[in-house]
Amino acid sequence: MGSRAWRSGRARRRRWQADRMPRRLSDRVEDFAAWLFIVTALLLVVVAAGVGGSVHRDGLARSAADSAQRKQVPAEVLADDRAVTARFRTVSARWAGPDGVPITGRIALERAAPAGRAGAPARAASTAPGRQVMIWVDDRGHPGPPPATAAQAVQAGVVAAVTLVLLGLVALGGGWLGVRAVVARSNGRHWEREWARVGPRWSGRVH
């Protein structure tokens, strides 16, 4: 009984293998390319995470260096230069240098900036002469932007990682479409040859 069941199952497997369509070389190439693209996409995510982490660490180091080299000092507005852009206007001002000697120069004031937003040298609701504003200066007393923040370092790392992933996926998607196009052309030629061989028999034109 057991021997007959085993032989019957083996016969069914043989019939299933005989009835199954043979796999073409193009099918194997397509399967291999699909697995290759999947593995590459996973590696891309890992690499992007590493790049994003590196950019984040560099941003934190730059933020620490900037914080050590820059500080805020009060500056007195001397005159409004009337040089206005969409976001800034420049004024003449005077502030104390690192050695205490007054420095006179032009500074940029952000126009109607929300409180607490980073990225502007100084903020002031008015540019009237005599007004006191806070500006960022470096270790030589030159005005400049505020130091980079930890939040900006995180943002830079995320942007770098996401950009790398998106560019990689676009490249992989283009490669996959190329593989599919090549496989489709190969399958089309294969089916044309097969039809040229068996089509006349099915249509009864070959006896």
Short mmCIF file of C-alpha atoms in Angstrom, two decimals:
data_model
loop_
_atom_site.label_atom_id
_atom_site.label_comp_id
_atom_site.label_asym_id
_atom_site.label_seq_id
_atom_site.Cartn_x
_atom_site.Cartn_y
_atom_site.Cartn_z
CA MET A 1 0.00 0.00 0.00
CA GLY A 2 2.72 2.43 0.97
CA SER A 3 4.82 1.48 -2.04
CA ARG A 4 1.91 2.10 -4.45
CA ALA A 5 1.19 5.50 -2.89
CA TRP A 6 4.85 6.47 -3.20
CA ARG A 7 4.95 5.41 -6.87
CA SER A 8 1.68 7.23 -7.54
CA GLY A 9 3.02 10.46 -5.99
CA ARG A 10 6.24 10.16 -7.93
CA ALA A 11 4.31 9.69 -11.17
CA ARG A 12 2.19 12.78 -10.45
CA ARG A 13 5.35 14.85 -9.81
CA ARG A 14 6.83 13.68 -13.10
CA ARG A 15 3.62 14.59 -14.99
CA TRP A 16 3.60 18.04 -13.31
CA GLN A 17 7.23 18.61 -14.29
CA ALA A 18 6.51 17.48 -17.84
CA ASP A 19 3.44 19.71 -18.16
CA ARG A 20 5.18 22.75 -16.68
CA MET A 21 6.49 25.28 -19.24
CA PRO A 22 10.30 25.20 -19.48
CA ARG A 23 12.05 28.25 -18.08
CA ARG A 24 13.87 30.31 -20.67
CA LEU A 25 17.26 31.92 -20.17
CA SER A 26 15.56 35.33 -20.20
CA ASP A 27 13.35 34.24 -17.27
CA ARG A 28 16.41 33.28 -15.24
CA VAL A 29 18.12 36.58 -16.13
CA GLU A 30 15.03 38.52 -15.02
CA ASP A 31 14.84 36.62 -11.71
CA PHE A 32 18.53 37.18 -11.06
CA ALA A 33 18.20 40.89 -11.83
CA ALA A 34 15.20 41.20 -9.49
CA TRP A 35 17.11 39.65 -6.59
CA LEU A 36 20.16 41.76 -7.39
CA PHE A 37 18.10 44.95 -7.33
CA ILE A 38 16.46 43.99 -4.02
CA VAL A 39 19.82 43.33 -2.38
CA THR A 40 21.23 46.55 -3.83
CA ALA A 41 18.27 48.54 -2.52
CA LEU A 42 18.81 47.14 0.99
CA LEU A 43 22.52 47.97 0.81
CA LEU A 44 21.58 51.45 -0.43
CA VAL A 45 19.53 52.05 2.71
CA VAL A 46 22.45 50.97 4.88
CA VAL A 47 24.90 53.20 3.00
CA ALA A 48 22.48 56.15 3.12
CA ALA A 49 22.12 55.74 6.88
CA GLY A 50 25.91 55.80 7.22
CA VAL A 51 26.24 58.89 5.04
CA GLY A 52 23.46 60.66 6.93
CA GLY A 53 25.11 59.82 10.24
CA SER A 54 28.46 61.13 8.99
CA VAL A 55 26.90 64.40 7.81
CA HIS A 56 25.14 64.73 11.17
CA ARG A 57 28.37 64.22 13.10
CA ASP A 58 30.18 66.74 10.90
CA GLY A 59 27.37 69.23 11.53
CA LEU A 60 27.61 68.76 15.27
CA ALA A 61 31.38 69.26 15.15
CA ARG A 62 30.95 72.42 13.08
CA SER A 63 28.29 73.66 15.48
CA ALA A 64 30.60 73.13 18.43
CA ALA A 65 33.47 74.93 16.66
CA ASP A 66 31.23 77.83 15.66
CA SER A 67 29.88 78.16 19.18
CA ALA A 68 33.42 78.36 20.54
CA GLN A 69 34.52 80.99 17.98
CA ARG A 70 31.42 83.21 17.80
CA LYS A 71 29.56 85.24 20.37
CA GLN A 72 26.83 87.84 20.54
CA VAL A 73 27.67 91.45 21.29
CA PRO A 74 25.51 94.61 21.38
CA ALA A 75 25.80 96.98 18.43
CA GLU A 76 24.54 100.55 18.14
CA VAL A 77 22.83 101.51 14.89
CA LEU A 78 24.43 104.66 13.43
CA ALA A 79 22.52 105.10 10.15
CA ASP A 80 20.10 103.25 7.92
CA ASP A 81 21.77 102.50 4.59
CA ARG A 82 18.40 101.87 2.92
CA ALA A 83 19.82 98.79 1.23
CA VAL A 84 16.85 96.42 1.40
CA THR A 85 16.33 92.86 0.12
CA ALA A 86 13.36 90.55 0.48
CA ARG A 87 14.63 89.42 3.89
CA PHE A 88 17.39 91.77 5.06
CA ARG A 89 18.32 95.42 5.23
CA THR A 90 21.78 96.80 6.00
CA VAL A 91 22.66 99.54 8.45
CA SER A 92 25.85 101.20 9.69
CA ALA A 93 26.61 100.24 13.28
CA ARG A 94 29.30 100.32 15.93
CA TRP A 95 30.27 97.55 18.37
CA ALA A 96 33.17 96.60 20.60
CA GLY A 97 35.92 94.37 19.21
CA PRO A 98 37.64 91.55 21.13
CA ASP A 99 40.19 94.04 22.53
CA GLY A 100 37.49 96.55 23.49
CA VAL A 101 38.28 98.92 20.62
CA PRO A 102 35.08 100.10 18.87
CA ILE A 103 34.50 98.73 15.35
CA THR A 104 32.33 100.51 12.82
CA GLY A 105 30.86 98.68 9.88
CA ARG A 106 27.74 97.52 8.09
CA ILE A 107 25.53 94.78 9.49
CA ALA A 108 22.49 92.98 8.09
CA LEU A 109 19.24 93.05 10.04
CA GLU A 110 16.51 90.55 9.32
CA ARG A 111 13.17 92.13 8.54
CA ALA A 112 10.20 91.02 10.70
CA ALA A 113 11.83 87.72 11.67
CA PRO A 114 9.97 85.39 14.04
CA ALA A 115 11.63 85.19 17.43
CA GLY A 116 13.95 82.24 17.92
CA ARG A 117 14.54 81.44 14.23
CA ALA A 118 18.17 80.74 13.40
CA GLY A 119 20.02 81.91 10.34
CA ALA A 120 20.07 85.71 10.54
CA PRO A 121 22.94 87.89 11.80
CA ALA A 122 20.68 90.16 13.83
CA ARG A 123 17.02 91.13 14.25
CA ALA A 124 15.50 94.51 14.94
CA ALA A 125 12.02 95.95 14.76
CA SER A 126 13.49 99.40 13.97
CA THR A 127 16.67 100.67 12.32
CA ALA A 128 16.55 104.14 13.85
CA PRO A 129 19.98 105.58 14.79
CA GLY A 130 20.89 104.92 18.41
CA ARG A 131 19.00 101.61 18.60
CA GLN A 132 20.82 98.68 20.23
CA VAL A 133 20.78 95.31 18.44
CA MET A 134 22.53 92.03 19.17
CA ILE A 135 24.87 90.71 16.47
CA TRP A 136 27.09 87.66 16.12
CA VAL A 137 30.83 88.24 15.69
CA ASP A 138 33.78 85.90 15.26
CA ASP A 139 36.98 85.87 17.31
CA ARG A 140 38.29 88.84 15.28
CA GLY A 141 35.17 90.93 15.81
CA HIS A 142 33.82 90.51 12.28
CA PRO A 143 30.01 90.20 12.05
CA GLY A 144 28.54 87.04 10.62
CA PRO A 145 25.77 84.48 10.92
CA PRO A 146 24.99 82.69 14.19
CA PRO A 147 26.61 79.29 14.84
CA ALA A 148 24.99 76.22 13.37
CA THR A 149 22.61 74.41 15.69
CA ALA A 150 22.17 70.73 16.53
CA ALA A 151 18.77 70.82 14.82
CA GLN A 152 20.43 72.01 11.60
CA ALA A 153 22.93 69.15 11.86
CA VAL A 154 20.06 66.66 12.18
CA GLN A 155 18.30 68.25 9.21
CA ALA A 156 21.44 68.08 7.07
CA GLY A 157 21.94 64.40 7.92
CA VAL A 158 18.33 63.51 7.10
CA VAL A 159 18.43 65.44 3.83
CA ALA A 160 21.67 63.72 2.79
CA ALA A 161 20.32 60.24 3.58
CA VAL A 162 16.95 60.78 1.89
CA THR A 163 18.58 62.33 -1.19
CA LEU A 164 20.95 59.40 -1.56
CA VAL A 165 18.11 56.88 -1.21
CA LEU A 166 15.95 58.68 -3.76
CA LEU A 167 18.77 58.98 -6.30
CA GLY A 168 19.66 55.33 -5.79
CA LEU A 169 16.05 54.20 -6.22
CA VAL A 170 15.74 56.25 -9.40
CA ALA A 171 18.89 54.58 -10.77
CA LEU A 172 17.68 51.11 -9.74
CA GLY A 173 14.25 51.77 -11.22
CA GLY A 174 15.83 52.81 -14.52
CA GLY A 175 18.00 49.70 -14.50
CA TRP A 176 15.01 47.46 -13.77
CA LEU A 177 13.00 49.01 -16.62
CA GLY A 178 15.98 48.45 -18.90
CA VAL A 179 16.21 44.78 -17.90
CA ARG A 180 12.48 44.31 -18.43
CA ALA A 181 12.70 45.90 -21.89
CA VAL A 182 15.58 43.60 -22.91
CA VAL A 183 13.76 40.53 -21.55
CA ALA A 184 10.54 41.53 -23.32
CA ARG A 185 12.35 41.86 -26.65
CA SER A 186 14.04 38.51 -26.11
CA ASN A 187 10.74 36.83 -25.24
CA GLY A 188 9.09 38.42 -28.27
CA ARG A 189 11.72 37.03 -30.62
CA HIS A 190 11.43 33.63 -28.90
CA TRP A 191 7.66 33.53 -29.31
CA GLU A 192 7.96 34.57 -32.98
CA ARG A 193 10.32 31.68 -33.64
CA GLU A 194 8.07 29.23 -31.79
CA TRP A 195 4.98 30.43 -33.63
CA ALA A 196 6.76 30.17 -36.96
CA ARG A 197 7.49 26.54 -36.07
CA VAL A 198 4.15 25.38 -34.61
CA GLY A 199 1.69 27.93 -36.03
CA PRO A 200 1.28 26.25 -39.41
CA ARG A 201 0.59 22.90 -37.72
CA TRP A 202 -2.15 24.40 -35.55
CA SER A 203 -3.73 26.16 -38.49
CA GLY A 204 -3.74 22.95 -40.57
CA ARG A 205 -1.55 24.31 -43.32
CA VAL A 206 1.14 21.68 -42.75
CA HIS A 207 0.14 18.04 -43.16
#
